[in-house]
Amino acid sequence: MKSPRALKRRAAPEAPEHPSPPPRRARAPVRPTPLAQRLEAPSKATPQDLFTLALAWWKQGERFDIGRMAQALGVSRATVFRWVGTRELLYGEVISSLFEGALAIARKGARGEGPELVADITRRLFELLVTDAPLRTFVQQDAEYAMRILMSRSSTVEQRCAASIRTSLEEGVKQGHLRPVMDLDALAYVIIRIGESFLYRDAITGDPVDVESAITAIRLLLTVEKQDVRWKGR
């Protein structure tokens, strides 16, 4: 007969063959480096993004609103103002870029030489501007504000337009096709003023746009040369 001690040993539960390992300590989270954080973060807007947005709004006839633009780009109003300076300057950048594009198209298709070439370039340019729907919408929305941006002597639009016209005049002089009486800077400014007066006369005086009168005046201005006897002794 077995002893009680032997029976007690047989009744004890058997030990598991493979004891479970002790629980592991949780690893501390890996802290991302500053560079990794920047790479993972969504890219921030740039001044080029603002310019692209402004072009899109311009084509849609949408008035520029710095607050809404900042919200659309995910930046602060202060950032947008730091990029552009003022809302007027932003308009100036957009309109100037479109003017330069229209002028390039006009120059590419123009024919003739000397005064006739300049007159043909001007005609083609004015026709593009007259039929530009966003520009006409901008002028009609607030004529006084539009004229301040388009025609102000301090405006980037007028300054860049005059510089582009002067480049065309200078090429004509170098080729011997133009011999203007006036200084080229002054002549370019006068041409711009003539064009503005007839191109935006509907906003200025209420009269219809008159491209033909503008072209005639500019052609007459360019055909007066230094050797013209009418200018001797003056």
PDB file of C-alpha atoms in Angstrom:
ATOM      1  CA  MET A   1       0.000   0.000   0.000  1.00  0.00           C
ATOM      2  CA  LYS A   2       1.318   3.369  -1.088  1.00  0.00           C
ATOM      3  CA  SER A   3       2.027   6.015   1.465  1.00  0.00           C
ATOM      4  CA  PRO A   4      -0.075   9.218   1.645  1.00  0.00           C
ATOM      5  CA  ARG A   5       3.028  11.247   0.631  1.00  0.00           C
ATOM      6  CA  ALA A   6       3.260   9.290  -2.658  1.00  0.00           C
ATOM      7  CA  LEU A   7      -0.417   9.881  -3.394  1.00  0.00           C
ATOM      8  CA  LYS A   8       0.030  13.601  -2.766  1.00  0.00           C
ATOM      9  CA  ARG A   9       2.910  13.755  -5.264  1.00  0.00           C
ATOM     10  CA  ARG A  10       0.831  12.028  -7.952  1.00  0.00           C
ATOM     11  CA  ALA A  11      -2.088  14.423  -7.524  1.00  0.00           C
ATOM     12  CA  ALA A  12       0.060  17.532  -8.104  1.00  0.00           C
ATOM     13  CA  PRO A  13      -0.352  19.126 -11.617  1.00  0.00           C
ATOM     14  CA  GLU A  14       2.358  18.456 -14.083  1.00  0.00           C
ATOM     15  CA  ALA A  15       4.689  21.363 -14.926  1.00  0.00           C
ATOM     16  CA  PRO A  16       4.428  22.687 -18.517  1.00  0.00           C
ATOM     17  CA  GLU A  17       7.071  21.482 -20.904  1.00  0.00           C
ATOM     18  CA  HIS A  18       7.888  25.045 -22.200  1.00  0.00           C
ATOM     19  CA  PRO A  19       7.339  27.738 -19.613  1.00  0.00           C
ATOM     20  CA  SER A  20       6.031  31.108 -21.074  1.00  0.00           C
ATOM     21  CA  PRO A  21       8.675  33.860 -21.261  1.00  0.00           C
ATOM     22  CA  PRO A  22       8.345  36.836 -18.982  1.00  0.00           C
ATOM     23  CA  PRO A  23       6.488  39.816 -20.520  1.00  0.00           C
ATOM     24  CA  ARG A  24       8.717  42.201 -22.450  1.00  0.00           C
ATOM     25  CA  ARG A  25       9.009  45.844 -21.546  1.00  0.00           C
ATOM     26  CA  ALA A  26       7.348  48.199 -24.073  1.00  0.00           C
ATOM     27  CA  ARG A  27       9.821  50.039 -26.263  1.00  0.00           C
ATOM     28  CA  ALA A  28      10.007  53.772 -25.946  1.00  0.00           C
ATOM     29  CA  PRO A  29       8.560  55.529 -29.035  1.00  0.00           C
ATOM     30  CA  VAL A  30      11.158  56.694 -31.557  1.00  0.00           C
ATOM     31  CA  ARG A  31      11.211  60.463 -31.695  1.00  0.00           C
ATOM     32  CA  PRO A  32      11.333  61.763 -35.305  1.00  0.00           C
ATOM     33  CA  THR A  33      14.131  64.110 -36.204  1.00  0.00           C
ATOM     34  CA  PRO A  34      13.337  67.697 -37.248  1.00  0.00           C
ATOM     35  CA  LEU A  35      14.087  66.781 -40.870  1.00  0.00           C
ATOM     36  CA  ALA A  36      11.763  63.771 -40.747  1.00  0.00           C
ATOM     37  CA  GLN A  37       8.991  65.955 -39.367  1.00  0.00           C
ATOM     38  CA  ARG A  38       9.435  68.435 -42.224  1.00  0.00           C
ATOM     39  CA  LEU A  39       9.486  65.666 -44.828  1.00  0.00           C
ATOM     40  CA  GLU A  40       6.307  64.101 -43.462  1.00  0.00           C
ATOM     41  CA  ALA A  41       4.468  67.413 -43.096  1.00  0.00           C
ATOM     42  CA  PRO A  42       2.426  68.642 -46.081  1.00  0.00           C
ATOM     43  CA  SER A  43       4.349  71.102 -48.229  1.00  0.00           C
ATOM     44  CA  LYS A  44       3.639  74.753 -47.516  1.00  0.00           C
ATOM     45  CA  ALA A  45       2.402  77.218 -50.127  1.00  0.00           C
ATOM     46  CA  THR A  46       4.870  79.445 -51.958  1.00  0.00           C
ATOM     47  CA  PRO A  47       4.619  82.848 -53.671  1.00  0.00           C
ATOM     48  CA  GLN A  48       4.335  80.975 -56.972  1.00  0.00           C
ATOM     49  CA  ASP A  49       1.257  79.182 -55.618  1.00  0.00           C
ATOM     50  CA  LEU A  50      -0.249  82.551 -54.768  1.00  0.00           C
ATOM     51  CA  PHE A  51       0.457  83.877 -58.262  1.00  0.00           C
ATOM     52  CA  THR A  52      -1.119  80.768 -59.812  1.00  0.00           C
ATOM     53  CA  LEU A  53      -4.186  81.197 -57.604  1.00  0.00           C
ATOM     54  CA  ALA A  54      -4.414  84.899 -58.515  1.00  0.00           C
ATOM     55  CA  LEU A  55      -4.292  84.048 -62.229  1.00  0.00           C
ATOM     56  CA  ALA A  56      -7.105  81.537 -61.773  1.00  0.00           C
ATOM     57  CA  TRP A  57      -9.225  84.070 -59.903  1.00  0.00           C
ATOM     58  CA  TRP A  58      -8.511  86.713 -62.555  1.00  0.00           C
ATOM     59  CA  LYS A  59      -9.702  84.437 -65.359  1.00  0.00           C
ATOM     60  CA  GLN A  60     -12.887  83.700 -63.387  1.00  0.00           C
ATOM     61  CA  GLY A  61     -13.576  87.401 -62.844  1.00  0.00           C
ATOM     62  CA  GLU A  62     -13.148  86.955 -59.090  1.00  0.00           C
ATOM     63  CA  ARG A  63     -12.018  89.950 -57.048  1.00  0.00           C
ATOM     64  CA  PHE A  64      -8.822  89.452 -55.113  1.00  0.00           C
ATOM     65  CA  ASP A  65      -9.423  88.988 -51.404  1.00  0.00           C
ATOM     66  CA  ILE A  66      -6.197  88.553 -49.429  1.00  0.00           C
ATOM     67  CA  GLY A  67      -7.958  86.852 -46.519  1.00  0.00           C
ATOM     68  CA  ARG A  68      -9.678  84.275 -48.712  1.00  0.00           C
ATOM     69  CA  MET A  69      -6.509  83.713 -50.708  1.00  0.00           C
ATOM     70  CA  ALA A  70      -4.534  83.108 -47.537  1.00  0.00           C
ATOM     71  CA  GLN A  71      -7.171  80.632 -46.349  1.00  0.00           C
ATOM     72  CA  ALA A  72      -7.131  78.804 -49.696  1.00  0.00           C
ATOM     73  CA  LEU A  73      -3.347  78.479 -49.524  1.00  0.00           C
ATOM     74  CA  GLY A  74      -3.239  77.526 -45.859  1.00  0.00           C
ATOM     75  CA  VAL A  75      -1.089  80.486 -44.822  1.00  0.00           C
ATOM     76  CA  SER A  76      -1.690  83.646 -42.822  1.00  0.00           C
ATOM     77  CA  ARG A  77      -2.750  87.018 -44.190  1.00  0.00           C
ATOM     78  CA  ALA A  78       0.543  88.413 -42.927  1.00  0.00           C
ATOM     79  CA  THR A  79       2.420  85.903 -45.085  1.00  0.00           C
ATOM     80  CA  VAL A  80       0.488  86.871 -48.206  1.00  0.00           C
ATOM     81  CA  PHE A  81       1.033  90.572 -47.559  1.00  0.00           C
ATOM     82  CA  ARG A  82       4.714  89.892 -47.023  1.00  0.00           C
ATOM     83  CA  TRP A  83       4.827  88.233 -50.431  1.00  0.00           C
ATOM     84  CA  VAL A  84       2.890  90.830 -52.429  1.00  0.00           C
ATOM     85  CA  GLY A  85       3.039  94.088 -50.471  1.00  0.00           C
ATOM     86  CA  THR A  86      -0.513  95.205 -51.280  1.00  0.00           C
ATOM     87  CA  ARG A  87      -3.555  93.928 -53.120  1.00  0.00           C
ATOM     88  CA  GLU A  88      -2.954  96.566 -55.804  1.00  0.00           C
ATOM     89  CA  LEU A  89       0.555  95.258 -56.415  1.00  0.00           C
ATOM     90  CA  LEU A  90      -0.809  91.727 -56.769  1.00  0.00           C
ATOM     91  CA  TYR A  91      -3.236  92.966 -59.414  1.00  0.00           C
ATOM     92  CA  GLY A  92      -0.314  94.734 -61.058  1.00  0.00           C
ATOM     93  CA  GLU A  93       1.752  91.557 -61.243  1.00  0.00           C
ATOM     94  CA  VAL A  94      -1.081  89.579 -62.810  1.00  0.00           C
ATOM     95  CA  ILE A  95      -2.092  92.251 -65.344  1.00  0.00           C
ATOM     96  CA  SER A  96       1.522  92.981 -66.288  1.00  0.00           C
ATOM     97  CA  SER A  97       2.217  89.320 -66.991  1.00  0.00           C
ATOM     98  CA  LEU A  98      -0.892  89.074 -69.175  1.00  0.00           C
ATOM     99  CA  PHE A  99       0.038  92.295 -71.000  1.00  0.00           C
ATOM    100  CA  GLU A 100       3.513  90.970 -71.748  1.00  0.00           C
ATOM    101  CA  GLY A 101       1.998  87.764 -73.110  1.00  0.00           C
ATOM    102  CA  ALA A 102      -0.421  89.705 -75.323  1.00  0.00           C
ATOM    103  CA  LEU A 103       2.391  91.961 -76.550  1.00  0.00           C
ATOM    104  CA  ALA A 104       4.497  88.931 -77.483  1.00  0.00           C
ATOM    105  CA  ILE A 105       1.583  87.578 -79.550  1.00  0.00           C
ATOM    106  CA  ALA A 106       1.067  90.972 -81.200  1.00  0.00           C
ATOM    107  CA  ARG A 107       4.738  91.348 -82.095  1.00  0.00           C
ATOM    108  CA  LYS A 108       4.896  87.844 -83.517  1.00  0.00           C
ATOM    109  CA  GLY A 109       2.083  88.484 -85.984  1.00  0.00           C
ATOM    110  CA  ALA A 110       2.878  92.120 -86.862  1.00  0.00           C
ATOM    111  CA  ARG A 111       4.041  93.146 -90.340  1.00  0.00           C
ATOM    112  CA  GLY A 112       5.827  96.151 -91.827  1.00  0.00           C
ATOM    113  CA  GLU A 113       8.713  98.238 -90.607  1.00  0.00           C
ATOM    114  CA  GLY A 114       9.260 101.516 -88.815  1.00  0.00           C
ATOM    115  CA  PRO A 115       6.085 103.409 -87.857  1.00  0.00           C
ATOM    116  CA  GLU A 116       3.891 100.916 -89.694  1.00  0.00           C
ATOM    117  CA  LEU A 117       5.345  98.020 -87.707  1.00  0.00           C
ATOM    118  CA  VAL A 118       4.827  99.788 -84.383  1.00  0.00           C
ATOM    119  CA  ALA A 119       1.304 100.779 -85.422  1.00  0.00           C
ATOM    120  CA  ASP A 120       0.500  97.186 -86.419  1.00  0.00           C
ATOM    121  CA  ILE A 121       1.872  95.851 -83.128  1.00  0.00           C
ATOM    122  CA  THR A 122      -0.206  98.402 -81.242  1.00  0.00           C
ATOM    123  CA  ARG A 123      -3.353  97.564 -83.196  1.00  0.00           C
ATOM    124  CA  ARG A 124      -2.997  93.846 -82.566  1.00  0.00           C
ATOM    125  CA  LEU A 125      -2.250  94.476 -78.884  1.00  0.00           C
ATOM    126  CA  PHE A 126      -5.281  96.732 -78.426  1.00  0.00           C
ATOM    127  CA  GLU A 127      -7.551  94.238 -80.144  1.00  0.00           C
ATOM    128  CA  LEU A 128      -6.378  91.536 -77.752  1.00  0.00           C
ATOM    129  CA  LEU A 129      -6.952  93.798 -74.752  1.00  0.00           C
ATOM    130  CA  VAL A 130     -10.383  94.972 -75.914  1.00  0.00           C
ATOM    131  CA  THR A 131     -11.587  91.381 -76.289  1.00  0.00           C
ATOM    132  CA  ASP A 132     -10.040  90.214 -72.999  1.00  0.00           C
ATOM    133  CA  ALA A 133     -13.107  89.335 -70.918  1.00  0.00           C
ATOM    134  CA  PRO A 134     -11.412  89.296 -67.468  1.00  0.00           C
ATOM    135  CA  LEU A 135      -9.885  92.734 -68.107  1.00  0.00           C
ATOM    136  CA  ARG A 136     -13.223  94.218 -69.186  1.00  0.00           C
ATOM    137  CA  THR A 137     -14.900  92.645 -66.138  1.00  0.00           C
ATOM    138  CA  PHE A 138     -12.243  94.134 -63.865  1.00  0.00           C
ATOM    139  CA  VAL A 139     -12.772  97.609 -65.328  1.00  0.00           C
ATOM    140  CA  GLN A 140     -16.563  97.357 -65.156  1.00  0.00           C
ATOM    141  CA  GLN A 141     -16.626  96.147 -61.536  1.00  0.00           C
ATOM    142  CA  ASP A 142     -14.958  99.306 -60.208  1.00  0.00           C
ATOM    143  CA  ALA A 143     -13.743 101.691 -62.902  1.00  0.00           C
ATOM    144  CA  GLU A 144     -12.066 104.136 -60.507  1.00  0.00           C
ATOM    145  CA  TYR A 145     -10.122 101.402 -58.730  1.00  0.00           C
ATOM    146  CA  ALA A 146      -9.192  99.764 -62.043  1.00  0.00           C
ATOM    147  CA  MET A 147      -7.909 103.031 -63.515  1.00  0.00           C
ATOM    148  CA  ARG A 148      -5.751 103.579 -60.445  1.00  0.00           C
ATOM    149  CA  ILE A 149      -4.099 100.219 -61.027  1.00  0.00           C
ATOM    150  CA  LEU A 150      -3.908 100.441 -64.820  1.00  0.00           C
ATOM    151  CA  MET A 151      -3.039 104.110 -65.372  1.00  0.00           C
ATOM    152  CA  SER A 152      -1.282 105.379 -62.256  1.00  0.00           C
ATOM    153  CA  ARG A 153       2.253 106.601 -62.924  1.00  0.00           C
ATOM    154  CA  SER A 154       3.381 104.583 -59.904  1.00  0.00           C
ATOM    155  CA  SER A 155       1.595 101.481 -61.172  1.00  0.00           C
ATOM    156  CA  THR A 156       3.704  98.482 -62.084  1.00  0.00           C
ATOM    157  CA  VAL A 157       1.337  97.906 -65.023  1.00  0.00           C
ATOM    158  CA  GLU A 158       2.076 101.228 -66.692  1.00  0.00           C
ATOM    159  CA  GLN A 159       5.783 101.059 -65.906  1.00  0.00           C
ATOM    160  CA  ARG A 160       6.192  97.613 -67.442  1.00  0.00           C
ATOM    161  CA  CYS A 161       4.005  98.439 -70.428  1.00  0.00           C
ATOM    162  CA  ALA A 162       6.097 101.532 -71.145  1.00  0.00           C
ATOM    163  CA  ALA A 163       9.298  99.499 -70.804  1.00  0.00           C
ATOM    164  CA  SER A 164       8.013  96.932 -73.322  1.00  0.00           C
ATOM    165  CA  ILE A 165       6.983  99.652 -75.788  1.00  0.00           C
ATOM    166  CA  ARG A 166      10.375 101.308 -75.401  1.00  0.00           C
ATOM    167  CA  THR A 167      12.088  98.030 -76.298  1.00  0.00           C
ATOM    168  CA  SER A 168      10.135  97.903 -79.559  1.00  0.00           C
ATOM    169  CA  LEU A 169      11.007 101.522 -80.329  1.00  0.00           C
ATOM    170  CA  GLU A 170      14.662 100.942 -79.590  1.00  0.00           C
ATOM    171  CA  GLU A 171      14.775  98.029 -82.012  1.00  0.00           C
ATOM    172  CA  GLY A 172      13.293 100.244 -84.732  1.00  0.00           C
ATOM    173  CA  VAL A 173      15.896 102.935 -84.082  1.00  0.00           C
ATOM    174  CA  LYS A 174      18.773 100.447 -84.188  1.00  0.00           C
ATOM    175  CA  GLN A 175      17.519  99.091 -87.510  1.00  0.00           C
ATOM    176  CA  GLY A 176      17.250 102.604 -88.920  1.00  0.00           C
ATOM    177  CA  HIS A 177      13.475 102.434 -89.414  1.00  0.00           C
ATOM    178  CA  LEU A 178      12.616 105.017 -86.750  1.00  0.00           C
ATOM    179  CA  ARG A 179      14.107 108.453 -86.167  1.00  0.00           C
ATOM    180  CA  PRO A 180      11.775 109.885 -83.536  1.00  0.00           C
ATOM    181  CA  VAL A 181      11.960 113.479 -82.369  1.00  0.00           C
ATOM    182  CA  MET A 182      11.243 112.592 -78.755  1.00  0.00           C
ATOM    183  CA  ASP A 183      13.361 110.736 -76.242  1.00  0.00           C
ATOM    184  CA  LEU A 184      12.437 107.052 -76.320  1.00  0.00           C
ATOM    185  CA  ASP A 185      11.340 106.939 -72.675  1.00  0.00           C
ATOM    186  CA  ALA A 186       9.069 109.945 -73.178  1.00  0.00           C
ATOM    187  CA  LEU A 187       7.763 108.586 -76.485  1.00  0.00           C
ATOM    188  CA  ALA A 188       6.917 105.215 -74.939  1.00  0.00           C
ATOM    189  CA  TYR A 189       5.052 106.975 -72.138  1.00  0.00           C
ATOM    190  CA  VAL A 190       3.053 109.107 -74.594  1.00  0.00           C
ATOM    191  CA  ILE A 191       2.126 106.042 -76.635  1.00  0.00           C
ATOM    192  CA  ILE A 192       0.925 104.293 -73.491  1.00  0.00           C
ATOM    193  CA  ARG A 193      -1.144 107.329 -72.494  1.00  0.00           C
ATOM    194  CA  ILE A 194      -2.723 107.575 -75.944  1.00  0.00           C
ATOM    195  CA  GLY A 195      -3.565 103.898 -75.859  1.00  0.00           C
ATOM    196  CA  GLU A 196      -5.064 104.103 -72.374  1.00  0.00           C
ATOM    197  CA  SER A 197      -7.141 107.160 -73.263  1.00  0.00           C
ATOM    198  CA  PHE A 198      -8.852 105.408 -76.155  1.00  0.00           C
ATOM    199  CA  LEU A 199      -8.808 101.867 -74.794  1.00  0.00           C
ATOM    200  CA  TYR A 200     -10.475 102.694 -71.475  1.00  0.00           C
ATOM    201  CA  ARG A 201     -12.513 105.694 -72.587  1.00  0.00           C
ATOM    202  CA  ASP A 202     -15.738 103.847 -71.818  1.00  0.00           C
ATOM    203  CA  ALA A 203     -14.697 103.813 -68.160  1.00  0.00           C
ATOM    204  CA  ILE A 204     -13.183 107.327 -68.234  1.00  0.00           C
ATOM    205  CA  THR A 205     -15.759 109.323 -70.218  1.00  0.00           C
ATOM    206  CA  GLY A 206     -18.498 106.841 -71.014  1.00  0.00           C
ATOM    207  CA  ASP A 207     -17.687 106.945 -74.739  1.00  0.00           C
ATOM    208  CA  PRO A 208     -17.107 103.698 -76.643  1.00  0.00           C
ATOM    209  CA  VAL A 209     -13.619 102.262 -77.071  1.00  0.00           C
ATOM    210  CA  ASP A 210     -11.908 103.696 -80.167  1.00  0.00           C
ATOM    211  CA  VAL A 211      -8.935 101.633 -81.306  1.00  0.00           C
ATOM    212  CA  GLU A 212      -8.701 103.274 -84.750  1.00  0.00           C
ATOM    213  CA  SER A 213      -8.245 106.783 -83.340  1.00  0.00           C
ATOM    214  CA  ALA A 214      -5.519 105.528 -81.030  1.00  0.00           C
ATOM    215  CA  ILE A 215      -3.660 103.871 -83.924  1.00  0.00           C
ATOM    216  CA  THR A 216      -3.938 106.995 -86.089  1.00  0.00           C
ATOM    217  CA  ALA A 217      -2.563 109.215 -83.325  1.00  0.00           C
ATOM    218  CA  ILE A 218       0.343 106.855 -82.638  1.00  0.00           C
ATOM    219  CA  ARG A 219       1.191 106.517 -86.340  1.00  0.00           C
ATOM    220  CA  LEU A 220       1.290 110.301 -86.749  1.00  0.00           C
ATOM    221  CA  LEU A 221       3.492 110.599 -83.682  1.00  0.00           C
ATOM    222  CA  LEU A 222       5.985 108.092 -85.058  1.00  0.00           C
ATOM    223  CA  THR A 223       6.176 109.510 -88.584  1.00  0.00           C
ATOM    224  CA  VAL A 224       7.486 112.900 -87.380  1.00  0.00           C
ATOM    225  CA  GLU A 225      11.269 112.577 -87.616  1.00  0.00           C
ATOM    226  CA  LYS A 226      14.192 114.669 -86.476  1.00  0.00           C
ATOM    227  CA  GLN A 227      14.882 115.785 -90.038  1.00  0.00           C
ATOM    228  CA  ASP A 228      11.332 117.064 -90.505  1.00  0.00           C
ATOM    229  CA  VAL A 229      11.521 120.750 -91.514  1.00  0.00           C
ATOM    230  CA  ARG A 230       8.569 121.508 -89.269  1.00  0.00           C
ATOM    231  CA  TRP A 231      10.811 120.905 -86.250  1.00  0.00           C
ATOM    232  CA  LYS A 232      13.806 122.999 -87.323  1.00  0.00           C
ATOM    233  CA  GLY A 233      14.713 125.827 -85.008  1.00  0.00           C
ATOM    234  CA  ARG A 234      12.575 124.478 -82.168  1.00  0.00           C
TER     235      ARG A 234
END
